[in-house]
Coordinates of C-alpha atoms in Angstrom, one line a residue:
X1 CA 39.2 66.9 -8.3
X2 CA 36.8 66.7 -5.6
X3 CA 35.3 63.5 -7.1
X4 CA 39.0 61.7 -7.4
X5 CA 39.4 61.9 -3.7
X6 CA 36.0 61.1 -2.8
X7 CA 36.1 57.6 -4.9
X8 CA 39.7 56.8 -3.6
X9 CA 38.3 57.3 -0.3
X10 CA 35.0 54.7 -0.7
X11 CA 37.5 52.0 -2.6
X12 CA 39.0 51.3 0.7
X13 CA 35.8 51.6 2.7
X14 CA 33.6 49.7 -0.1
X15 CA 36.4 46.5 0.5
X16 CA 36.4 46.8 4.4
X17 CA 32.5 46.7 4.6
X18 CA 32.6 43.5 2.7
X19 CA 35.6 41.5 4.2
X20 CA 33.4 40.4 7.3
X21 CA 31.2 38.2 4.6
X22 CA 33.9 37.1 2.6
X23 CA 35.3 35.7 6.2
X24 CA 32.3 34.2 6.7
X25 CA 31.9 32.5 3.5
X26 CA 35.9 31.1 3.7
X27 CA 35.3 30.0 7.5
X28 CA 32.1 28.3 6.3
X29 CA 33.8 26.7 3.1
X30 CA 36.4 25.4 5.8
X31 CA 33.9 23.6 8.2
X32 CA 32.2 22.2 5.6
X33 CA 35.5 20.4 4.1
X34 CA 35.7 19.6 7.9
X35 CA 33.2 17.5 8.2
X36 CA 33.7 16.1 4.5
X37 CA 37.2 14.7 5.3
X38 CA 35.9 13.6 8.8
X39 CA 32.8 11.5 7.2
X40 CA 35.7 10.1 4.6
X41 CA 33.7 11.6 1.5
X42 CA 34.9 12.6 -1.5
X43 CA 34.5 16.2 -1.6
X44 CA 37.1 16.3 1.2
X45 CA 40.2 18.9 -0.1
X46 CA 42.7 18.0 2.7
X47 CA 44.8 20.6 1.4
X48 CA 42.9 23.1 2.9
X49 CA 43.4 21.2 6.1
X50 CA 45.4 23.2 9.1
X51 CA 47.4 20.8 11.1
X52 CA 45.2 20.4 13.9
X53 CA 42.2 19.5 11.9
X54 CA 44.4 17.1 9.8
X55 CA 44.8 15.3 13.4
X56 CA 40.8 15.0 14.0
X57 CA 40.3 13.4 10.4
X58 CA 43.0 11.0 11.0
X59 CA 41.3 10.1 14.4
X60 CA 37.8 9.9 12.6
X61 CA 39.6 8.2 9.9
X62 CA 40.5 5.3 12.6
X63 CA 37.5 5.2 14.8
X64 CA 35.6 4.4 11.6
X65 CA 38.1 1.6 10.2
X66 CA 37.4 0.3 13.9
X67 CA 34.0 0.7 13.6
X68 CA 34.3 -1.5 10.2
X69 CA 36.2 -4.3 11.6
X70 CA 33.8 -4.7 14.2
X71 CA 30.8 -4.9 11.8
X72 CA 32.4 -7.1 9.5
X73 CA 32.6 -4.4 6.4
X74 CA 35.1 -5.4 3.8
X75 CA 36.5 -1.9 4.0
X76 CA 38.3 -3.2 7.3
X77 CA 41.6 -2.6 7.4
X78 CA 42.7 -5.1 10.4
X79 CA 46.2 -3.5 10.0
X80 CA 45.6 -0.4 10.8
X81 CA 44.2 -1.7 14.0
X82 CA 46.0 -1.2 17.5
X83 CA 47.3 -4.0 19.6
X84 CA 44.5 -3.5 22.3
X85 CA 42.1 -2.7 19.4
X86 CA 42.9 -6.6 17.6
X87 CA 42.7 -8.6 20.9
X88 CA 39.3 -6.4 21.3
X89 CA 37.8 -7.5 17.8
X90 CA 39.1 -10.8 18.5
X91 CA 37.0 -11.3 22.0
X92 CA 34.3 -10.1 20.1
X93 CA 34.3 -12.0 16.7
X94 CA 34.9 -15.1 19.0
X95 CA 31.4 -13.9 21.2
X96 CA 29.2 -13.1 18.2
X97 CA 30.4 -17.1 17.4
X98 CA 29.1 -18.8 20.3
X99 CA 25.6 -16.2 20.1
X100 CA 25.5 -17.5 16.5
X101 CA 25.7 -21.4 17.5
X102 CA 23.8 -21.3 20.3
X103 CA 21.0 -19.6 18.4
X104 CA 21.8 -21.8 15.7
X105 CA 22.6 -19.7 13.1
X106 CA 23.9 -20.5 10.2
X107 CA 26.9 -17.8 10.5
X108 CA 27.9 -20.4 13.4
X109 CA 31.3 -21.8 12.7
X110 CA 32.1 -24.7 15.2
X111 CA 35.7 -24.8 14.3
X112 CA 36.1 -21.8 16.3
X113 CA 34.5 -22.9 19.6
X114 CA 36.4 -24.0 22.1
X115 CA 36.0 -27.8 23.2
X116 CA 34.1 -27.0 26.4
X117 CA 32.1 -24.0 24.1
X118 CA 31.4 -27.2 21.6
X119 CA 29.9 -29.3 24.0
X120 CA 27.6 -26.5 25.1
X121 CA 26.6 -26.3 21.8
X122 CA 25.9 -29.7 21.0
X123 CA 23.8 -29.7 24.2
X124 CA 22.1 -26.8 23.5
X125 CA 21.1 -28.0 19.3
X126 CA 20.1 -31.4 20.8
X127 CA 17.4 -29.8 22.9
X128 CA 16.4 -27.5 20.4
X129 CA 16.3 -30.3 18.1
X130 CA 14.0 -31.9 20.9
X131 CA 11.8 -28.6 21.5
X132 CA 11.1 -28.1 17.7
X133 CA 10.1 -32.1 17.4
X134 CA 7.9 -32.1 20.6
X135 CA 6.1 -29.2 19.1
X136 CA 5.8 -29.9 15.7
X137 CA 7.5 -26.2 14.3
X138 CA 10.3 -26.0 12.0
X139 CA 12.6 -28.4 10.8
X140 CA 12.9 -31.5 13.3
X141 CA 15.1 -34.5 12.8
X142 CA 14.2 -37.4 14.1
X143 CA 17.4 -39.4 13.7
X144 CA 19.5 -37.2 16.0
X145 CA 16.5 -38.0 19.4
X146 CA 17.3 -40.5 22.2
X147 CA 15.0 -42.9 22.7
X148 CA 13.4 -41.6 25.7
X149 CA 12.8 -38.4 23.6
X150 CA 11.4 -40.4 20.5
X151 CA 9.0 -41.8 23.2
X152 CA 8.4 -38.2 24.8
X153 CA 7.9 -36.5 21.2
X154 CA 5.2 -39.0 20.0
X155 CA 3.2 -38.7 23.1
X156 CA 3.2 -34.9 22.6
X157 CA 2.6 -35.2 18.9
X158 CA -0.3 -37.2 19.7
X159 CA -1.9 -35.1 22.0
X160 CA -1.1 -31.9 20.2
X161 CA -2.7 -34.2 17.4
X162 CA -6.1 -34.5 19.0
X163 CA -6.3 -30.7 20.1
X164 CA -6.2 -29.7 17.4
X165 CA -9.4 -32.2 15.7
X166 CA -11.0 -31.2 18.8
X167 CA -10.5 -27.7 18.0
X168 CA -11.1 -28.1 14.5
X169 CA -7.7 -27.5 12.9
X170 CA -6.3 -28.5 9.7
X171 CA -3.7 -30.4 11.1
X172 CA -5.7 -32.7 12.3
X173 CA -5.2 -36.5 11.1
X174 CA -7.9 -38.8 12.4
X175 CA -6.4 -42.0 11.7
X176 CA -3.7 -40.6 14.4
X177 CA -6.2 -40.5 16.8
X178 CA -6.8 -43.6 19.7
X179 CA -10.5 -44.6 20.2
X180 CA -11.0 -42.5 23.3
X181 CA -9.5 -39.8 21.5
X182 CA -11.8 -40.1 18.8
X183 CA -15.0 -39.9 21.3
X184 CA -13.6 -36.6 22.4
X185 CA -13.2 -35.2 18.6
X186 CA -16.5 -36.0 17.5
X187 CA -18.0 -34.9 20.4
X188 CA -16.2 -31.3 19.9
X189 CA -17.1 -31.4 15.8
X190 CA -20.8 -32.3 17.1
X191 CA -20.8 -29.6 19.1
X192 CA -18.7 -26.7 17.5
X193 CA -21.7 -27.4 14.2
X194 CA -24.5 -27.0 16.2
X195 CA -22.9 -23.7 18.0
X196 CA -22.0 -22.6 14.2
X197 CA -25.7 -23.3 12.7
X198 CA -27.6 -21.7 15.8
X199 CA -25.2 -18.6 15.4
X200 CA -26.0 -18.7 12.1
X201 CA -21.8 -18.6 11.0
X202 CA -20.6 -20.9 8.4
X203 CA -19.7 -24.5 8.3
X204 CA -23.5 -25.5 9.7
X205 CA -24.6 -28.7 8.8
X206 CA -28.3 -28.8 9.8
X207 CA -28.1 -32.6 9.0
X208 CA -25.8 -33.4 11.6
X209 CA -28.5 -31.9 14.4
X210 CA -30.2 -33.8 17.1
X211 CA -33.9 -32.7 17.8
X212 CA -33.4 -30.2 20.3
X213 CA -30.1 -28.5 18.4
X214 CA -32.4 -28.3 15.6
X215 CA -35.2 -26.9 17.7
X216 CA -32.8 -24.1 19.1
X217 CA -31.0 -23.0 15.4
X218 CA -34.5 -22.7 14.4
X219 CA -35.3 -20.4 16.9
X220 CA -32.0 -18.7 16.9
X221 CA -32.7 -18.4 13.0
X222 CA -36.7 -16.9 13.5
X223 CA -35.5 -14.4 16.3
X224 CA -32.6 -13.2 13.8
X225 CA -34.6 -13.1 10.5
X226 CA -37.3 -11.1 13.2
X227 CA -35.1 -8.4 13.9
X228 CA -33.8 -8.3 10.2
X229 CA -37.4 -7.3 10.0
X230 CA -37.7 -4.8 12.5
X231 CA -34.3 -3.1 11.3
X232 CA -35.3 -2.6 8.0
X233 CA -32.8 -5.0 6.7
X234 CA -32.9 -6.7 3.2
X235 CA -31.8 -10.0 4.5
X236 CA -35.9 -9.4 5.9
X237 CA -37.7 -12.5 4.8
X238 CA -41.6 -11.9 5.7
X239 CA -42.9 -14.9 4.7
X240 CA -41.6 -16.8 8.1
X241 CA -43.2 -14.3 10.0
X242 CA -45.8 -15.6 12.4
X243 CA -49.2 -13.6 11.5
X244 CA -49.4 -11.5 15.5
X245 CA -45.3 -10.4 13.8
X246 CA -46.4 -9.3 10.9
X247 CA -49.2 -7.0 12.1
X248 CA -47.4 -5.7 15.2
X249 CA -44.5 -4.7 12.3
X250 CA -47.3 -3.5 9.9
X251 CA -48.9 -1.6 12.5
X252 CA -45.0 0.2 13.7
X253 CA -44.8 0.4 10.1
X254 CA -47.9 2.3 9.3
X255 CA -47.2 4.4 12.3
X256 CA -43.9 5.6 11.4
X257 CA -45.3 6.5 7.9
X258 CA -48.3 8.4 9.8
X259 CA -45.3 10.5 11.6
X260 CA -43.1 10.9 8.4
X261 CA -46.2 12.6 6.8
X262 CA -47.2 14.6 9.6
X263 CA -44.2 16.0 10.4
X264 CA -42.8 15.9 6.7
X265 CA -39.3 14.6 7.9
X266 CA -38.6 10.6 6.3
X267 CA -40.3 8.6 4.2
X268 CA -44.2 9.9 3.8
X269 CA -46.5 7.6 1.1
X270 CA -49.9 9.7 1.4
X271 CA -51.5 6.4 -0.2
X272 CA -51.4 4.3 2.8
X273 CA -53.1 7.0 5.0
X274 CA -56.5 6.5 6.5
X275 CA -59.1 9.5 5.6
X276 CA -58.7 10.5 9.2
X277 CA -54.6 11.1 9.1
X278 CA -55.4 12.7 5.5
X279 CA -57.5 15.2 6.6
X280 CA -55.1 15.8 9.7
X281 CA -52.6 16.4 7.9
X282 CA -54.2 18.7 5.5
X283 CA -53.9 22.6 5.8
X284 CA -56.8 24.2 7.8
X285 CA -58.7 26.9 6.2
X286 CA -58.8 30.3 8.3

């Protein structure tokens, strides 16, 4: 009897201790088709909406059709738009126009612009037109300059022309160039070989040296090819060695091997030693 009453009595108690997490779990089941019917996905049940939160879903609903409209989505839906809202997208539809043509987009659509907006425009692609001829970049079309900037363009062309065969570049067309011009190319060519053979880069043409350019990449070369030596370094070619070079590097070299063997740290051949450094390198007897 005892044990009737005692499990009537926990029922009641076993349901009220777990109510608070059933709550829970409903409240957070709610929030979550919250947000789903505000973010317009599909998981959103909107008949477990309350009144108020159907409200905020319709507002989200329309700030995001705005937000479309103004971003050019095809989910825009321009009816659903307010009166302020449509003059709104229309100042700015008509904005992101003009940007467009005066960047010269092709999204640009002149039919749109206003007569004094079209003028602009015209203004503004005949200098650009102008700017990208002068400077030889992009697309230029010749047909559309005036003649003052036909003659302004080919002077420019022609200079940027010879910069860049005095610099070496490319785009360089010699028979472009006026006799003056010329002068100054060759003397940069001239000049930029015997810098490239005496630093020992590419592109050297030791047949293109005068005396002393030679005199000085040969010097250049036997000062580098010397400390090739000195380092170590395969690219070492011994046989251009002056003889007081070699000895001074076979007398470091001999030395270092002297040390290595002595101190038994680094390279050591006992073959190369004199008796003297064998014997003081040997093991004394006590």
């Amino acid at each position: 009897m005892r044990a009737s009453i005692q499990k009537y009595i926990w029922a009641p108690a076993a349901c009220l201790s777990l109510w608070p997490v059933l709550a829970f779990a409903q409240s957070a089941d709610l929030s979550q088709n919250l947000e789903a019917c505000k973010a317009g996905r599909e998981a959103c049940d909107r008949s477990k909406l309350s009144v108020p939160q159907s409200a905020e879903v319709a507002l989200a609903a329309h700030g995001r059709n705005v937000a479309n409209c103004r971003n050019h989505y095809d989910s825009c839906d321009r009816s659903k738009l307010s009166e302020p809202e449509s003059v709104a997208l229309a100042v700015a539809d008509h904005q992101r126009n003009v940007t467009d043509c005066t960047d010269g987009m092709l999204s640009c659509d002149h039919s749109k612009l206003t007569p004094s907006e079209a003028r602009e425009m015209a203004a503004a692609e005949q200098q650009r037109n102008f700017t990208t001829c002068k400077d030889g970049t992009g697309a230029c079309d010749r047909s559309k300059l005036t003649p003052s900037e036909t003659a302004k363009v080919n002077i420019a062309r022609s200079q940027l022309n010879a910069s860049d065969c005095e610099n070496g570049s490319g785009e360089c067309d010699h028979a472009q160039l006026s006799p003056s011009q010329t002068r100054d190319a060759t003397a940069a060519e001239h000049q930029r070989n015997a810098q490239n053979c005496e630093n020992g880069w590419d592109d050297c043409d030791h047949s293109k040296l005068t005396p002393l350019q030679a005199k000085q990449t040969a010097s250049s070369e036997h000062q580098r090819n010397l400390s090739a030596c000195k380092d170590g370094q395969e690219t070492c070619d011994y046989t251009r060695l002056t003889a007081p070079e070699a000895k001074t590097l076979a007398d470091a070299e001999h030395k270092r091997n002297y040390a290595a063997c002595l101190k038994g740290y680094g390279y050591c051949d006992a073959s190369r030693l004199t008796v003297e450094e064998t014997h003081s390198i040997q093991p004394k007897d006590h």
